[in-house]
PDB file of C-alpha atoms in Angstrom:
ATOM      1  CA  MET A   1      22.479 -17.177 -89.720  1.00 46.00           C
ATOM      2  CA  GLU A   2      20.498 -20.318 -89.025  1.00 55.00           C
ATOM      3  CA  ASN A   3      22.958 -21.603 -86.404  1.00 61.00           C
ATOM      4  CA  ALA A   4      23.265 -18.312 -84.495  1.00 58.00           C
ATOM      5  CA  PRO A   5      21.702 -18.157 -81.018  1.00 69.00           C
ATOM      6  CA  GLU A   6      18.455 -16.213 -80.739  1.00 73.00           C
ATOM      7  CA  GLY A   7      20.016 -13.772 -78.252  1.00 78.00           C
ATOM      8  CA  SER A   8      22.687 -12.641 -80.674  1.00 88.00           C
ATOM      9  CA  LEU A   9      20.079 -12.074 -83.396  1.00 88.00           C
ATOM     10  CA  THR A  10      17.980  -9.992 -81.038  1.00 90.00           C
ATOM     11  CA  ALA A  11      21.020  -7.979 -79.988  1.00 90.00           C
ATOM     12  CA  ALA A  12      21.943  -7.421 -83.633  1.00 91.00           C
ATOM     13  CA  ARG A  13      18.397  -6.261 -84.441  1.00 91.00           C
ATOM     14  CA  GLU A  14      18.446  -3.845 -81.503  1.00 92.00           C
ATOM     15  CA  ALA A  15      21.841  -2.476 -82.538  1.00 91.00           C
ATOM     16  CA  LEU A  16      20.586  -2.030 -86.088  1.00 91.00           C
ATOM     17  CA  GLY A  17      17.503  -0.234 -84.783  1.00 92.00           C
ATOM     18  CA  ARG A  18      19.629   2.104 -82.651  1.00 92.00           C
ATOM     19  CA  ALA A  19      21.887   2.814 -85.631  1.00 91.00           C
ATOM     20  CA  GLY A  20      18.837   3.647 -87.739  1.00 92.00           C
ATOM     21  CA  GLU A  21      17.499   6.001 -85.059  1.00 94.00           C
ATOM     22  CA  ARG A  22      20.877   7.676 -84.779  1.00 92.00           C
ATOM     23  CA  GLN A  23      21.060   8.153 -88.553  1.00 93.00           C
ATOM     24  CA  ALA A  24      17.556   9.629 -88.511  1.00 95.00           C
ATOM     25  CA  GLN A  25      18.656  12.085 -85.788  1.00 94.00           C
ATOM     26  CA  ILE A  26      21.692  13.054 -87.845  1.00 94.00           C
ATOM     27  CA  GLU A  27      19.595  13.605 -90.995  1.00 95.00           C
ATOM     28  CA  ALA A  28      17.035  15.682 -89.086  1.00 96.00           C
ATOM     29  CA  ARG A  29      19.757  17.848 -87.538  1.00 95.00           C
ATOM     30  CA  LYS A  30      21.384  18.277 -90.967  1.00 96.00           C
ATOM     31  CA  GLU A  31      18.139  19.653 -92.361  1.00 97.00           C
ATOM     32  CA  VAL A  32      17.868  22.132 -89.473  1.00 96.00           C
ATOM     33  CA  VAL A  33      21.463  23.319 -89.990  1.00 96.00           C
ATOM     34  CA  LYS A  34      21.009  23.627 -93.764  1.00 96.00           C
ATOM     35  CA  ARG A  35      17.818  25.627 -93.231  1.00 97.00           C
ATOM     36  CA  GLN A  36      19.662  27.975 -90.854  1.00 95.00           C
ATOM     37  CA  LEU A  37      22.483  28.408 -93.374  1.00 94.00           C
ATOM     38  CA  ARG A  38      19.976  29.225 -96.142  1.00 94.00           C
ATOM     39  CA  LYS A  39      18.369  31.759 -93.824  1.00 93.00           C
ATOM     40  CA  ILE A  40      21.756  33.406 -93.178  1.00 91.00           C
ATOM     41  CA  ASP A  41      22.454  33.480 -96.938  1.00 88.00           C
ATOM     42  CA  ALA A  42      19.091  35.083 -97.645  1.00 89.00           C
ATOM     43  CA  ALA A  43      19.639  37.719 -94.949  1.00 87.00           C
ATOM     44  CA  ARG A  44      23.094  38.380 -96.332  1.00 85.00           C
ATOM     45  CA  LYS A  45      21.754  38.877 -99.874  1.00 83.00           C
ATOM     46  CA  ALA A  46      19.018  41.184 -98.622  1.00 83.00           C
ATOM     47  CA  LYS A  47      21.536  43.257 -96.681  1.00 81.00           C
ATOM     48  CA  GLY A  48      23.690  44.001 -99.708  1.00 77.00           C
ATOM     49  CA  ARG A  49      27.406  44.482-100.053  1.00 79.00           C
ATOM     50  CA  GLY A  50      29.947  44.732 -97.316  1.00 77.00           C
ATOM     51  CA  ARG A  51      31.696  42.561 -94.846  1.00 80.00           C
ATOM     52  CA  PRO A  52      29.531  40.501 -92.472  1.00 79.00           C
ATOM     53  CA  LYS A  53      29.670  41.271 -88.773  1.00 82.00           C
ATOM     54  CA  LYS A  54      31.898  39.105 -86.634  1.00 84.00           C
ATOM     55  CA  ALA A  55      28.931  37.528 -84.825  1.00 83.00           C
ATOM     56  CA  ASP A  56      27.278  36.650 -88.145  1.00 83.00           C
ATOM     57  CA  SER A  57      30.398  35.120 -89.634  1.00 88.00           C
ATOM     58  CA  GLY A  58      31.058  33.237 -86.384  1.00 92.00           C
ATOM     59  CA  LYS A  59      27.566  31.765 -86.431  1.00 93.00           C
ATOM     60  CA  ARG A  60      28.028  30.698 -90.055  1.00 93.00           C
ATOM     61  CA  LYS A  61      31.379  29.059 -89.279  1.00 94.00           C
ATOM     62  CA  ARG A  62      29.861  27.242 -86.298  1.00 94.00           C
ATOM     63  CA  LEU A  63      26.995  25.935 -88.425  1.00 95.00           C
ATOM     64  CA  GLU A  64      29.361  24.844 -91.201  1.00 95.00           C
ATOM     65  CA  ALA A  65      31.527  23.000 -88.661  1.00 93.00           C
ATOM     66  CA  GLU A  66      28.440  21.296 -87.263  1.00 94.00           C
ATOM     67  CA  LEU A  67      27.379  20.263 -90.766  1.00 95.00           C
ATOM     68  CA  ILE A  68      30.818  18.747 -91.395  1.00 94.00           C
ATOM     69  CA  ALA A  69      30.596  16.823 -88.103  1.00 94.00           C
ATOM     70  CA  LEU A  70      27.133  15.558 -89.053  1.00 94.00           C
ATOM     71  CA  ASP A  71      28.446  14.459 -92.450  1.00 93.00           C
ATOM     72  CA  ASP A  72      31.143  12.517 -90.572  1.00 91.00           C
ATOM     73  CA  GLY A  73      28.416  10.802 -88.522  1.00 91.00           C
ATOM     74  CA  ARG A  74      28.878  12.720 -85.250  1.00 92.00           C
ATOM     75  CA  LEU A  75      26.015  14.313 -83.364  1.00 89.00           C
ATOM     76  CA  PRO A  76      26.501  17.728 -81.725  1.00 86.00           C
ATOM     77  CA  GLY A  77      28.495  17.441 -78.520  1.00 85.00           C
ATOM     78  CA  GLU A  78      30.337  14.286 -79.547  1.00 86.00           C
ATOM     79  CA  ALA A  79      34.094  14.519 -79.743  1.00 85.00           C
ATOM     80  CA  PRO A  80      35.816  13.520 -82.967  1.00 84.00           C
ATOM     81  CA  PRO A  81      37.612  10.182 -82.859  1.00 82.00           C
ATOM     82  CA  ARG A  82      41.226  10.449 -81.778  1.00 87.00           C
ATOM     83  CA  PRO A  83      43.785   9.214 -84.268  1.00 85.00           C
ATOM     84  CA  LEU A  84      45.788   6.184 -83.228  1.00 85.00           C
ATOM     85  CA  PRO A  85      49.381   6.894 -82.253  1.00 82.00           C
ATOM     86  CA  GLU A  86      51.931   6.152 -84.920  1.00 79.00           C
ATOM     87  CA  VAL A  87      53.822   2.936 -84.232  1.00 81.00           C
ATOM     88  CA  ARG A  88      57.238   2.932 -85.824  1.00 79.00           C
ATOM     89  CA  SER A  89      59.268  -0.144 -86.620  1.00 83.00           C
ATOM     90  CA  GLY A  90      62.198  -1.071 -88.784  1.00 87.00           C
ATOM     91  CA  PRO A  91      63.742   1.722 -90.876  1.00 88.00           C
ATOM     92  CA  ALA A  92      61.212   4.300 -89.684  1.00 84.00           C
ATOM     93  CA  LEU A  93      62.136   3.633 -86.042  1.00 84.00           C
ATOM     94  CA  ALA A  94      65.860   3.771 -86.821  1.00 85.00           C
ATOM     95  CA  GLU A  95      65.391   7.118 -88.580  1.00 87.00           C
ATOM     96  CA  ALA A  96      63.369   8.510 -85.653  1.00 83.00           C
ATOM     97  CA  VAL A  97      66.038   7.396 -83.142  1.00 83.00           C
ATOM     98  CA  ARG A  98      68.780   8.929 -85.263  1.00 84.00           C
ATOM     99  CA  ARG A  99      66.839  12.196 -85.553  1.00 86.00           C
ATOM    100  CA  ASP A 100      65.784  12.446 -81.890  1.00 84.00           C
ATOM    101  CA  ALA A 101      68.153  10.279 -79.834  1.00 80.00           C
ATOM    102  CA  VAL A 102      67.385  12.014 -76.507  1.00 79.00           C
ATOM    103  CA  HIS A 103      63.721  11.109 -76.752  1.00 76.00           C
ATOM    104  CA  TYR A 104      64.500   7.434 -77.327  1.00 71.00           C
ATOM    105  CA  ALA A 105      67.365   7.185 -74.804  1.00 75.00           C
ATOM    106  CA  ALA A 106      67.110   4.624 -72.008  1.00 73.00           C
ATOM    107  CA  ALA A 107      65.907   5.971 -68.675  1.00 68.00           C
ATOM    108  CA  ALA A 108      68.622   6.822 -66.131  1.00 64.00           C
ATOM    109  CA  ARG A 109      68.658   4.595 -63.081  1.00 64.00           C
TER     110      ARG A 109
END
């Protein structure tokens, strides 16, 4: 990038640094969650047979959900990305109109 302005290179370096810090935060949080899950497993094995209490299973589910979010690159408290609305055209639009004509009807004036 010899011809790129110095400002854009600096901005790119800063963005790369922030991304690295964010990834480090995610990895650190993953280790904490995995450690907590191992602790729950060890307590469960020590306890013996039987069904876990609702609070214990809820905590495990919460930690597993947090681990999945971290694997997806989201920190705790961040909302998952919303899927884009489906845009229909051509045969798909014609089929949708045929199936649900009231929804696609022109507005009354």
